[in-house]
Amino acid sequence: MVVLVSKSLMSLARMPTNNSSSMLYKVSDASGKLQVDTVAQKPLRQAMLDTKDCFILDTGSGIYVWVGRGATQKEKTDAMAKAQEFLSTKKYPAWTQIHRIVEGAESAPFKQYFDTWRDAGMAHTRLIRSALNMGSDDSFDVDEIDAVVEKLKKSGGRAIGFMPDHGQNSIKQITQYVSKADNGEVLRNTVDFEENLPLLGFGSYVLTYDYEANNGETGSIVYVWQGAKASAAVKVRAFEDALALAVEQNALLVRTTQGHEPRHFYKIFKGKLLASYTALPVTAQLFRIRGTVESDIHASEVPADSSSLASGDAFALVSAKSHKIYIWHGLGASNFEKQAAQERFAHYWDDAEIEVIDEGAEPDEFWDELNGEGQYNRSLVDDSAPLLEPRLFHCRLTRAGRAKVEEVAQYDQEDLDTDDVMLLDAGDEIYLWVGSGATAEENSKILDMAKRYIKLEPTSRTIDTVSIVRVAQGQEPRVFKRMFPAWNDDYWQSLPSYEDIKRQVLDANNEV
C-alpha cells in the first residue's frame, strides 16, 4: 500500500470567527508599578504596539504575548504571568496555548489580527515587483519603493499585486445583468465596450480581457463586477455565467465589487471608470475620486452623507437641486486627484456649474446636500488591508456539501493538490486554485469556499472587500507563481501517472 503523507495542516475551525472580539492589553511598569491597561478592541492597528512595552492579545480562542525590544525584564516576565491569569479568569480550555511573539519576528497568524500592518523595510518583494511590473532581477531602493507602494495602496485600487499586464489591450464587449422591477427577472444585455461607459450599481457586468505581459506571457481574464445595489439574483446569475465562460475559455476569473476593484480593472478602463448607483442624479450624488496616474483614475459613488467624506481624498458632489457640482478637496488629497476630479466631472452633467471647495471652507448649502455637517474620517493614514505574507489553505467539501478549510504550513508548489481546490490568501485578493481533478461541485462552490474562509479568519475583511480570483491548474499567471518559494512549469508533467505508481508498487511487492 502506498501512503502519501502531507505537511501538517492547521484547521481554521480553531480560529475565531470574524464576529469574535479581539482585545489588546498593554503591560507596563513605566509608572513605577506594573499596570495592565486595555488598549483597544478590534479593529487593531500596528501603531498601537509600543516597542518600550509588552502587550497581551486576547483573540477569543488563544493568547499572544508581544514583547517589545525596549521592554524591561520585569515587563517581559510579568506579561507571561498575566497571560496565564487570562487563561484561568476567562476559563479557556486546558490545551489553549500562549504564544510569545518578539518584536520584528511576528508570525502571520499574529499579524492577521491587525487591520494595518507593515513589515519593517517592506520585505514584501512579491507585492512590490508585481505592482510595479518588475522582473525578478530588477533592483530597487527599499525606502523609495515603500513610498510608491503606500501611494498605490491608498489611491491606485485594491489588489495592487494583481497586475498581469498594464491594461494596455482593448475589450470588445461587455454584458450587463439587471433585474426587472416588476417581477425580479434577470435581464442580460451585451453591448460594445466603451471605456467611458458608466457601471451602474443596480447591475452586474461581465467582460473578457486578453492580457499580454512583458515576459511574453498571455492569457485571458473574465471579470465579473457586482454593483452595490444589485439584487442577489443578479449577482448569482452574473457569477455563474462568468464562471462558465472562464472554464470554457480556460481563463482566469476575477470577481470584484463596486468600490473595491483591483488596480488592473481600473487600468483596462484607461482611467475613465465611473461607478454610480443610478444613471442620473435624483437628489444628490457623491463620488470619491482616486488615482495615481492618468490610466488608473476612478470615480465611485458613495452614500450622499457627510460621513462618507474622508480627508485623504477628493470628492465630487452632484446636486440635482441647484444643478451644481461641488469639487471637494480633502486636506490629504493629492494635487493629481484634485485635478482629476475637476477634469472628470467638468462635462458630467450638461451645463452644471462647477464649484471647487477646500476642506474646512464648505458653504452651508454643501452640508445641506449631505444631511448636515457630521463626523467623517479625518485621518490621513490609509486603512487598507494589511500587507501580509501569503498563506495557503486546502479546501474540501464535506458530505453535507459544506466547505472545510485547513492551512498548509510552509507551503510550496508541491502542496497544491490536483484533486482539490486550494485557497491562497494574498491580502486584497484571494486566489482559488482549481486542480485538474477537482469535481464539478467543488468548482461551482469556489465562492462559498472563499466566504467560509473570510467568515473564519480574524481580519475585518468581508467577501465584498476582497477580489476573488479563480486560477485553473496549468494556467497560473506570473503574479500567482511569484507567491511560491519556487515554481516549475513542468512540475505536474514530470509527476508519475497512476499507472506508473501502480507498476512501481507491483514491482516492489514482487521483490518482497
Short mmCIF file of C-alpha atoms in Angstrom, two decimals:
data_model
loop_
_atom_site.label_atom_id
_atom_site.label_comp_id
_atom_site.label_asym_id
_atom_site.label_seq_id
_atom_site.Cartn_x
_atom_site.Cartn_y
_atom_site.Cartn_z
CA MET A 1 0.00 0.00 0.00
CA VAL A 2 1.27 3.46 -0.86
CA VAL A 3 0.65 6.11 1.79
CA LEU A 4 1.09 9.77 0.93
CA VAL A 5 1.80 11.98 3.94
CA SER A 6 1.22 15.72 3.56
CA LYS A 7 2.70 18.52 5.60
CA SER A 8 0.97 19.35 8.87
CA LEU A 9 -2.36 21.11 8.47
CA MET A 10 -3.83 23.65 10.83
CA SER A 11 -7.61 23.76 10.79
CA LEU A 12 -9.35 27.10 10.55
CA ALA A 13 -12.03 25.68 12.78
CA ARG A 14 -9.85 26.67 15.75
CA MET A 15 -9.72 30.26 14.60
CA PRO A 16 -12.17 32.83 15.98
CA THR A 17 -14.90 33.91 13.64
CA ASN A 18 -14.95 37.37 12.13
CA ASN A 19 -17.54 38.37 14.70
CA SER A 20 -15.50 37.49 17.77
CA SER A 21 -13.80 40.23 19.76
CA SER A 22 -10.03 40.60 19.85
CA MET A 23 -8.75 42.66 22.78
CA LEU A 24 -5.31 44.24 23.13
CA TYR A 25 -3.81 44.99 26.56
CA LYS A 26 -0.61 46.85 27.46
CA VAL A 27 1.68 45.59 30.23
CA SER A 28 3.94 48.39 31.52
CA ASP A 29 5.84 49.42 34.65
CA ALA A 30 6.65 52.93 33.39
CA SER A 31 4.70 54.44 36.30
CA GLY A 32 6.79 52.52 38.82
CA LYS A 33 4.09 49.94 39.34
CA LEU A 34 3.10 47.19 36.93
CA GLN A 35 -0.15 48.00 35.16
CA VAL A 36 -2.29 46.11 32.68
CA ASP A 37 -4.42 48.53 30.67
CA THR A 38 -6.90 47.91 27.89
CA VAL A 39 -5.65 49.46 24.65
CA ALA A 40 -8.36 48.68 22.13
CA GLN A 41 -10.84 46.22 20.79
CA LYS A 42 -10.95 45.10 17.15
CA PRO A 43 -10.12 46.73 14.75
CA LEU A 44 -6.49 46.81 15.86
CA ARG A 45 -3.58 48.71 14.32
CA GLN A 46 0.13 48.03 14.35
CA ALA A 47 0.79 51.55 15.69
CA MET A 48 -0.87 50.53 18.98
CA LEU A 49 2.17 48.38 19.81
CA ASP A 50 4.93 50.30 21.64
CA THR A 51 8.48 48.98 21.47
CA LYS A 52 9.04 50.04 25.12
CA ASP A 53 6.32 47.76 26.50
CA CYS A 54 4.75 44.32 26.31
CA PHE A 55 1.24 43.60 25.08
CA ILE A 56 -1.27 40.80 25.51
CA LEU A 57 -3.56 39.98 22.60
CA ASP A 58 -6.64 38.00 23.59
CA THR A 59 -8.17 36.60 20.40
CA GLY A 60 -11.08 34.77 21.97
CA SER A 61 -9.51 31.41 21.23
CA GLY A 62 -5.93 31.95 22.37
CA ILE A 63 -3.41 34.36 23.84
CA TYR A 64 -0.41 36.14 22.30
CA VAL A 65 2.24 37.97 24.32
CA TRP A 66 4.07 40.57 22.20
CA VAL A 67 7.44 41.62 23.62
CA GLY A 68 8.83 44.99 22.57
CA ARG A 69 12.58 45.36 22.12
CA GLY A 70 12.73 48.07 24.78
CA ALA A 71 10.59 46.29 27.37
CA THR A 72 12.11 45.78 30.82
CA GLN A 73 12.88 42.31 32.10
CA LYS A 74 10.12 42.64 34.69
CA GLU A 75 7.59 43.53 31.98
CA LYS A 76 8.65 40.51 29.93
CA THR A 77 8.31 38.15 32.89
CA ASP A 78 5.10 39.61 34.28
CA ALA A 79 3.43 39.73 30.86
CA MET A 80 3.69 35.96 30.61
CA ALA A 81 2.34 35.60 34.16
CA LYS A 82 -0.60 37.87 33.35
CA ALA A 83 -1.30 35.82 30.23
CA GLN A 84 -1.51 32.71 32.40
CA GLU A 85 -4.05 34.52 34.59
CA PHE A 86 -6.12 35.23 31.47
CA LEU A 87 -6.40 31.50 30.85
CA SER A 88 -7.87 30.98 34.31
CA THR A 89 -10.14 34.01 34.59
CA LYS A 90 -11.60 33.52 31.11
CA LYS A 91 -11.89 29.76 31.60
CA TYR A 92 -10.04 28.81 28.45
CA PRO A 93 -9.62 25.06 27.77
CA ALA A 94 -6.52 23.46 29.29
CA TRP A 95 -4.97 22.93 25.85
CA THR A 96 -5.07 26.67 24.97
CA GLN A 97 -1.59 27.89 24.12
CA ILE A 98 0.16 31.16 24.98
CA HIS A 99 2.25 32.33 22.03
CA ARG A 100 5.24 34.54 22.85
CA ILE A 101 5.96 36.96 19.99
CA VAL A 102 9.14 39.05 19.79
CA GLU A 103 9.05 42.43 18.03
CA GLY A 104 10.32 42.09 14.48
CA ALA A 105 9.62 38.35 14.31
CA GLU A 106 5.82 38.40 14.29
CA SER A 107 4.14 35.35 12.80
CA ALA A 108 1.49 35.53 10.08
CA PRO A 109 -1.28 34.28 12.44
CA PHE A 110 -0.44 37.15 14.83
CA LYS A 111 -0.25 39.86 12.17
CA GLN A 112 -3.62 38.97 10.68
CA TYR A 113 -5.39 40.32 13.77
CA PHE A 114 -4.27 43.84 12.83
CA ASP A 115 -6.13 45.74 10.13
CA THR A 116 -3.00 47.70 9.27
CA TRP A 117 0.39 46.02 9.30
CA ARG A 118 3.62 46.87 7.52
CA ASP A 119 6.73 44.78 7.98
CA ALA A 120 9.89 46.78 8.62
CA GLY A 121 11.65 47.73 5.39
CA MET A 122 8.73 46.48 3.28
CA ALA A 123 10.01 42.95 2.89
CA HIS A 124 7.17 42.08 0.55
CA THR A 125 9.19 41.89 -2.64
CA ARG A 126 6.47 39.83 -4.33
CA LEU A 127 3.92 42.59 -3.90
CA ILE A 128 6.38 45.29 -4.96
CA ARG A 129 7.56 43.52 -8.08
CA SER A 130 4.04 42.60 -9.16
CA ALA A 131 2.60 46.06 -8.53
CA LEU A 132 5.40 47.79 -10.41
CA ASN A 133 5.73 45.05 -13.04
CA MET A 134 9.38 44.49 -12.15
CA GLY A 135 11.36 41.42 -13.10
CA SER A 136 12.95 39.17 -10.51
CA ASP A 137 16.38 40.52 -11.42
CA ASP A 138 15.43 44.20 -11.13
CA SER A 139 16.89 46.01 -8.13
CA PHE A 140 15.13 48.74 -6.17
CA ASP A 141 15.63 51.13 -3.26
CA VAL A 142 13.51 49.82 -0.38
CA ASP A 143 12.67 53.22 1.13
CA GLU A 144 11.78 54.76 -2.22
CA ILE A 145 9.66 51.81 -3.31
CA ASP A 146 7.95 51.72 0.09
CA ALA A 147 6.55 55.20 -0.56
CA VAL A 148 5.37 54.18 -4.03
CA VAL A 149 3.56 51.11 -2.70
CA GLU A 150 1.88 53.15 0.05
CA LYS A 151 0.64 55.57 -2.61
CA LEU A 152 -0.69 52.70 -4.71
CA LYS A 153 -2.43 51.11 -1.70
CA LYS A 154 -4.26 54.36 -0.95
CA SER A 155 -5.24 55.60 -4.39
CA GLY A 156 -4.34 53.02 -7.02
CA GLY A 157 -7.04 50.47 -6.26
CA ARG A 158 -7.21 47.19 -4.39
CA ALA A 159 -5.12 44.09 -5.08
CA ILE A 160 -2.16 46.09 -6.37
CA GLY A 161 -0.14 42.88 -6.64
CA PHE A 162 -2.54 41.52 -9.26
CA MET A 163 -1.12 43.11 -12.43
CA PRO A 164 -0.95 40.54 -15.27
CA ASP A 165 -0.08 43.44 -17.61
CA HIS A 166 -0.52 47.23 -17.82
CA GLY A 167 -4.10 47.04 -19.05
CA GLN A 168 -2.98 48.27 -22.45
CA ASN A 169 -5.17 45.98 -24.57
CA SER A 170 -8.73 46.62 -25.69
CA ILE A 171 -12.04 44.99 -24.76
CA LYS A 172 -14.64 44.21 -27.40
CA GLN A 173 -17.87 43.66 -25.49
CA ILE A 174 -19.39 43.92 -22.03
CA THR A 175 -22.52 42.18 -20.72
CA GLN A 176 -24.86 43.87 -18.25
CA TYR A 177 -27.17 41.99 -15.86
CA VAL A 178 -30.13 43.78 -14.24
CA SER A 179 -33.44 42.70 -12.74
CA LYS A 180 -36.90 43.79 -13.88
CA ALA A 181 -38.62 46.00 -11.35
CA ASP A 182 -41.98 44.22 -11.57
CA ASN A 183 -41.02 40.56 -11.17
CA GLY A 184 -37.27 40.41 -10.47
CA GLU A 185 -36.49 38.56 -13.69
CA VAL A 186 -32.79 38.86 -14.56
CA LEU A 187 -32.19 40.52 -17.92
CA ARG A 188 -28.94 40.10 -19.86
CA ASN A 189 -27.72 42.60 -22.46
CA THR A 190 -24.40 42.56 -24.35
CA VAL A 191 -23.12 45.80 -25.91
CA ASP A 192 -19.91 47.09 -27.47
CA PHE A 193 -17.40 48.11 -24.81
CA GLU A 194 -16.60 51.79 -24.29
CA GLU A 195 -14.02 52.97 -21.77
CA ASN A 196 -16.27 55.79 -20.55
CA LEU A 197 -19.30 53.52 -20.16
CA PRO A 198 -20.57 54.02 -16.57
CA LEU A 199 -21.08 50.91 -14.46
CA LEU A 200 -24.42 51.15 -12.67
CA GLY A 201 -24.65 49.87 -9.12
CA PHE A 202 -28.02 48.14 -9.56
CA GLY A 203 -26.45 45.73 -12.05
CA SER A 204 -23.57 43.33 -12.57
CA TYR A 205 -21.21 43.27 -15.54
CA VAL A 206 -19.10 40.57 -17.22
CA LEU A 207 -16.24 41.28 -19.62
CA THR A 208 -13.26 39.39 -21.03
CA TYR A 209 -9.79 40.91 -21.24
CA ASP A 210 -6.81 39.34 -23.06
CA TYR A 211 -3.60 40.21 -21.23
CA GLU A 212 -0.06 40.29 -22.54
CA ALA A 213 2.80 40.59 -20.04
CA ASN A 214 6.28 41.94 -20.71
CA ASN A 215 7.77 38.45 -20.40
CA GLY A 216 5.60 37.23 -23.29
CA GLU A 217 3.01 35.53 -21.08
CA THR A 218 -0.51 35.74 -22.49
CA GLY A 219 -3.91 34.70 -21.26
CA SER A 220 -7.48 35.81 -20.68
CA ILE A 221 -9.32 37.22 -17.67
CA VAL A 222 -13.07 37.09 -17.21
CA TYR A 223 -14.05 39.92 -14.87
CA VAL A 224 -17.42 39.90 -13.11
CA TRP A 225 -18.20 43.25 -11.46
CA GLN A 226 -21.03 43.33 -8.94
CA GLY A 227 -22.80 46.59 -8.11
CA ALA A 228 -23.51 47.66 -4.55
CA LYS A 229 -27.26 47.87 -5.22
CA ALA A 230 -27.57 44.74 -7.40
CA SER A 231 -30.06 42.08 -6.32
CA ALA A 232 -28.88 38.67 -5.11
CA ALA A 233 -30.37 37.05 -8.22
CA VAL A 234 -28.42 39.39 -10.50
CA LYS A 235 -25.16 38.69 -8.68
CA VAL A 236 -25.66 34.92 -8.77
CA ARG A 237 -26.60 34.85 -12.47
CA ALA A 238 -23.66 37.05 -13.48
CA PHE A 239 -21.18 35.00 -11.45
CA GLU A 240 -22.47 31.69 -12.80
CA ASP A 241 -22.22 32.93 -16.39
CA ALA A 242 -18.74 34.34 -15.76
CA LEU A 243 -17.58 31.06 -14.22
CA ALA A 244 -18.89 29.06 -17.18
CA LEU A 245 -17.17 31.46 -19.58
CA ALA A 246 -13.87 31.21 -17.69
CA VAL A 247 -13.99 27.41 -17.75
CA GLU A 248 -14.87 27.41 -21.45
CA GLN A 249 -12.04 29.80 -22.36
CA ASN A 250 -9.57 28.36 -19.82
CA ALA A 251 -9.28 31.88 -18.43
CA LEU A 252 -8.73 33.48 -15.05
CA LEU A 253 -11.93 34.52 -13.29
CA VAL A 254 -11.88 37.68 -11.16
CA ARG A 255 -14.93 38.58 -9.10
CA THR A 256 -14.91 42.14 -7.73
CA THR A 257 -17.42 44.55 -6.19
CA GLN A 258 -18.23 48.23 -6.55
CA GLY A 259 -15.71 50.42 -4.76
CA HIS A 260 -13.23 47.59 -4.15
CA GLU A 261 -11.94 46.91 -7.66
CA PRO A 262 -8.36 45.75 -8.29
CA ARG A 263 -5.98 48.25 -9.84
CA HIS A 264 -5.76 46.21 -13.05
CA PHE A 265 -9.52 46.67 -13.53
CA TYR A 266 -9.08 50.45 -13.47
CA LYS A 267 -6.21 50.21 -15.92
CA ILE A 268 -8.26 48.42 -18.57
CA PHE A 269 -10.76 51.31 -18.43
CA LYS A 270 -7.83 53.65 -19.22
CA GLY A 271 -8.62 55.98 -16.31
CA LYS A 272 -12.25 56.61 -17.30
CA LEU A 273 -14.09 54.27 -14.93
CA LEU A 274 -17.13 55.74 -13.21
CA ALA A 275 -19.34 53.58 -11.00
CA SER A 276 -22.65 55.09 -9.89
CA TYR A 277 -25.78 53.89 -8.12
CA THR A 278 -28.11 55.37 -10.75
CA ALA A 279 -27.80 56.76 -14.27
CA LEU A 280 -28.79 60.34 -13.35
CA PRO A 281 -28.93 62.24 -10.04
CA VAL A 282 -32.36 62.24 -8.46
CA THR A 283 -31.43 64.30 -5.42
CA ALA A 284 -27.68 64.27 -4.82
CA GLN A 285 -24.77 62.04 -5.81
CA LEU A 286 -21.40 61.87 -4.05
CA PHE A 287 -18.36 60.41 -5.81
CA ARG A 288 -14.90 59.68 -4.45
CA ILE A 289 -12.13 60.20 -7.00
CA ARG A 290 -8.83 58.38 -6.65
CA GLY A 291 -5.84 57.64 -8.83
CA THR A 292 -2.05 57.70 -9.06
CA VAL A 293 -1.59 58.11 -12.82
CA GLU A 294 -3.90 59.01 -15.69
CA SER A 295 -4.59 55.36 -16.53
CA ASP A 296 -5.92 54.34 -13.09
CA ILE A 297 -8.21 57.28 -12.24
CA HIS A 298 -11.57 56.04 -10.99
CA ALA A 299 -14.69 57.63 -9.56
CA SER A 300 -17.05 55.60 -7.41
CA GLU A 301 -20.33 56.73 -5.91
CA VAL A 302 -20.71 56.56 -2.13
CA PRO A 303 -23.76 57.38 0.02
CA ALA A 304 -24.58 61.10 -0.17
CA ASP A 305 -23.92 61.76 3.50
CA SER A 306 -21.21 63.74 5.28
CA SER A 307 -19.99 60.54 6.96
CA SER A 308 -18.80 59.32 3.54
CA LEU A 309 -16.20 62.09 3.25
CA ALA A 310 -12.54 61.42 4.02
CA SER A 311 -9.78 63.98 4.45
CA GLY A 312 -7.40 61.90 2.38
CA ASP A 313 -9.46 62.09 -0.81
CA ALA A 314 -11.15 64.32 -3.36
CA PHE A 315 -14.92 64.14 -3.89
CA ALA A 316 -17.50 65.39 -6.36
CA LEU A 317 -20.98 66.27 -5.07
CA VAL A 318 -23.60 66.43 -7.82
CA SER A 319 -26.63 68.46 -6.72
CA ALA A 320 -29.89 67.98 -8.60
CA LYS A 321 -31.48 70.78 -6.57
CA SER A 322 -29.01 73.51 -7.52
CA HIS A 323 -27.80 71.98 -10.80
CA LYS A 324 -24.28 72.38 -9.46
CA ILE A 325 -21.26 70.10 -9.00
CA TYR A 326 -19.08 70.73 -5.94
CA ILE A 327 -15.47 69.50 -6.15
CA TRP A 328 -14.34 68.96 -2.53
CA HIS A 329 -10.60 68.85 -1.81
CA GLY A 330 -9.70 66.88 1.30
CA LEU A 331 -6.59 68.07 3.15
CA GLY A 332 -4.74 64.88 2.24
CA ALA A 333 -5.85 64.58 -1.37
CA SER A 334 -3.01 64.72 -3.88
CA ASN A 335 -2.79 67.52 -6.43
CA PHE A 336 -3.21 64.87 -9.11
CA GLU A 337 -6.51 63.68 -7.62
CA LYS A 338 -7.79 67.24 -7.22
CA GLN A 339 -7.12 67.98 -10.87
CA ALA A 340 -8.53 64.61 -11.96
CA ALA A 341 -11.78 65.30 -10.08
CA GLN A 342 -12.29 68.61 -11.85
CA GLU A 343 -11.47 67.20 -15.28
CA ARG A 344 -13.57 64.06 -14.81
CA PHE A 345 -16.72 65.96 -13.79
CA ALA A 346 -16.33 69.04 -15.99
CA HIS A 347 -18.76 67.51 -18.52
CA TYR A 348 -20.54 65.01 -16.29
CA TRP A 349 -23.93 66.72 -16.33
CA ASP A 350 -24.91 69.07 -19.15
CA ASP A 351 -24.03 72.66 -18.26
CA ALA A 352 -23.89 72.21 -14.47
CA GLU A 353 -21.87 74.85 -12.64
CA ILE A 354 -18.58 73.65 -11.10
CA GLU A 355 -17.57 74.99 -7.67
CA VAL A 356 -14.29 73.98 -6.01
CA ILE A 357 -14.30 73.75 -2.21
CA ASP A 358 -11.40 73.16 0.18
CA GLU A 359 -11.96 71.12 3.32
CA GLY A 360 -12.83 73.50 6.15
CA ALA A 361 -14.33 76.17 3.89
CA GLU A 362 -17.61 74.49 2.95
CA PRO A 363 -20.73 76.65 2.42
CA ASP A 364 -23.96 75.75 4.23
CA GLU A 365 -25.62 74.50 1.04
CA PHE A 366 -22.85 71.93 0.66
CA TRP A 367 -23.64 70.40 4.05
CA ASP A 368 -27.38 70.64 3.38
CA GLU A 369 -26.93 68.26 0.44
CA LEU A 370 -25.15 65.79 2.76
CA ASN A 371 -27.71 65.71 5.60
CA GLY A 372 -25.79 68.29 7.61
CA GLU A 373 -22.20 68.54 8.77
CA GLY A 374 -21.28 65.43 10.71
CA GLN A 375 -18.40 63.20 11.69
CA TYR A 376 -16.23 61.71 8.93
CA ASN A 377 -12.80 60.14 8.56
CA ARG A 378 -10.25 62.92 9.08
CA SER A 379 -7.28 60.57 9.27
CA LEU A 380 -4.59 60.93 6.62
CA VAL A 381 -3.36 57.37 7.27
CA ASP A 382 -4.63 54.71 4.90
CA ASP A 383 -6.61 51.87 6.48
CA SER A 384 -6.23 49.45 3.60
CA ALA A 385 -5.79 45.72 4.03
CA PRO A 386 -2.60 44.55 5.76
CA LEU A 387 0.39 43.60 3.64
CA LEU A 388 0.78 40.10 4.99
CA GLU A 389 2.77 37.20 3.70
CA PRO A 390 0.58 34.95 1.51
CA ARG A 391 -0.91 31.84 3.15
CA LEU A 392 -2.10 28.62 1.52
CA PHE A 393 -5.19 26.64 2.53
CA HIS A 394 -6.62 23.30 1.42
CA CYS A 395 -10.37 23.40 0.64
CA ARG A 396 -12.60 20.35 0.77
CA LEU A 397 -16.32 19.73 0.66
CA THR A 398 -17.83 17.60 3.41
CA ARG A 399 -20.51 15.02 2.67
CA ALA A 400 -23.06 17.64 3.66
CA GLY A 401 -21.65 19.95 0.98
CA ARG A 402 -20.04 22.41 3.41
CA ALA A 403 -16.61 23.86 2.77
CA LYS A 404 -13.78 22.82 5.10
CA VAL A 405 -10.61 24.93 5.06
CA GLU A 406 -7.23 23.90 6.50
CA GLU A 407 -3.94 25.79 6.39
CA VAL A 408 -0.80 24.30 4.85
CA ALA A 409 2.25 25.43 6.81
CA GLN A 410 5.45 26.45 4.98
CA TYR A 411 3.89 25.70 1.64
CA ASP A 412 5.43 25.21 -1.78
CA GLN A 413 4.19 24.18 -5.23
CA GLU A 414 4.09 20.50 -4.27
CA ASP A 415 1.33 21.26 -1.75
CA LEU A 416 -1.14 22.19 -4.50
CA ASP A 417 -3.46 19.17 -4.52
CA THR A 418 -4.54 18.46 -8.09
CA ASP A 419 -7.69 16.67 -6.88
CA ASP A 420 -8.99 19.61 -4.86
CA VAL A 421 -9.31 23.38 -4.59
CA MET A 422 -6.58 25.38 -2.85
CA LEU A 423 -7.04 28.89 -1.41
CA LEU A 424 -4.13 31.34 -1.48
CA ASP A 425 -4.70 34.43 0.67
CA ALA A 426 -2.73 37.40 -0.69
CA GLY A 427 -4.49 40.15 1.26
CA ASP A 428 -6.66 42.22 -1.08
CA GLU A 429 -7.07 39.26 -3.40
CA ILE A 430 -7.89 35.64 -2.62
CA TYR A 431 -6.93 33.04 -5.21
CA LEU A 432 -8.93 29.83 -5.63
CA TRP A 433 -6.66 27.37 -7.45
CA VAL A 434 -8.69 24.57 -9.06
CA GLY A 435 -6.83 21.31 -9.62
CA SER A 436 -7.42 19.32 -12.80
CA GLY A 437 -9.01 16.54 -10.74
CA ALA A 438 -11.42 18.77 -8.80
CA THR A 439 -15.06 17.83 -9.14
CA ALA A 440 -17.69 19.94 -10.87
CA GLU A 441 -19.32 20.56 -7.49
CA GLU A 442 -16.06 21.81 -5.99
CA ASN A 443 -15.54 24.10 -8.97
CA SER A 444 -19.05 25.52 -8.67
CA LYS A 445 -18.62 26.27 -4.97
CA ILE A 446 -15.38 28.26 -5.05
CA LEU A 447 -17.22 31.40 -3.93
CA ASP A 448 -18.74 29.50 -1.00
CA MET A 449 -15.23 28.36 -0.03
CA ALA A 450 -13.99 31.94 -0.08
CA LYS A 451 -16.97 33.07 2.02
CA ARG A 452 -16.30 30.30 4.54
CA TYR A 453 -12.67 31.33 4.84
CA ILE A 454 -13.44 35.05 5.22
CA LYS A 455 -16.01 34.24 7.90
CA LEU A 456 -13.44 32.34 9.96
CA GLU A 457 -10.32 34.47 9.59
CA PRO A 458 -9.96 37.38 12.06
CA THR A 459 -9.30 40.48 9.91
CA SER A 460 -12.05 42.99 9.15
CA ARG A 461 -12.23 41.95 5.51
CA THR A 462 -15.55 40.83 4.08
CA ILE A 463 -16.40 38.88 0.96
CA ASP A 464 -17.26 42.22 -0.70
CA THR A 465 -13.96 43.98 0.07
CA VAL A 466 -11.64 41.38 -1.47
CA SER A 467 -11.25 40.29 -5.07
CA ILE A 468 -11.78 36.58 -5.73
CA VAL A 469 -9.53 35.14 -8.44
CA ARG A 470 -10.12 31.65 -9.87
CA VAL A 471 -7.00 30.01 -11.33
CA ALA A 472 -7.09 26.69 -13.20
CA GLN A 473 -4.19 24.26 -12.89
CA GLY A 474 -1.71 24.85 -15.68
CA GLN A 475 -2.94 28.41 -16.35
CA GLU A 476 -1.25 30.13 -13.42
CA PRO A 477 -0.24 33.74 -14.20
CA ARG A 478 3.10 35.13 -13.10
CA VAL A 479 1.50 37.09 -10.25
CA PHE A 480 0.34 33.77 -8.76
CA LYS A 481 3.62 31.92 -9.28
CA ARG A 482 5.55 34.69 -7.51
CA MET A 483 3.88 33.80 -4.22
CA PHE A 484 5.67 30.45 -4.08
CA PRO A 485 9.29 29.93 -2.98
CA ALA A 486 9.99 28.33 -6.37
CA TRP A 487 7.90 27.40 -9.37
CA ASN A 488 8.42 24.71 -12.01
CA ASP A 489 6.12 25.00 -15.04
CA ASP A 490 6.79 21.34 -15.89
CA TYR A 491 6.21 20.04 -12.36
CA TRP A 492 2.90 18.24 -12.96
CA GLN A 493 4.00 16.84 -16.32
CA SER A 494 7.01 15.26 -14.62
CA LEU A 495 4.95 13.52 -11.93
CA PRO A 496 4.40 9.77 -12.37
CA SER A 497 0.95 8.75 -13.58
CA TYR A 498 -1.39 6.48 -11.65
CA GLU A 499 -0.35 3.57 -13.89
CA ASP A 500 3.33 4.36 -13.17
CA ILE A 501 2.72 4.31 -9.42
CA LYS A 502 0.70 1.10 -9.69
CA ARG A 503 3.51 -0.55 -11.64
CA GLN A 504 6.11 0.60 -9.07
CA VAL A 505 4.04 -0.85 -6.21
CA LEU A 506 3.62 -4.18 -8.04
CA ASP A 507 7.35 -4.34 -8.74
CA ALA A 508 8.11 -3.58 -5.09
CA ASN A 509 5.69 -6.29 -3.91
CA ASN A 510 7.25 -8.85 -6.27
CA GLU A 511 10.66 -8.17 -4.76
CA VAL A 512 9.42 -8.96 -1.24
#
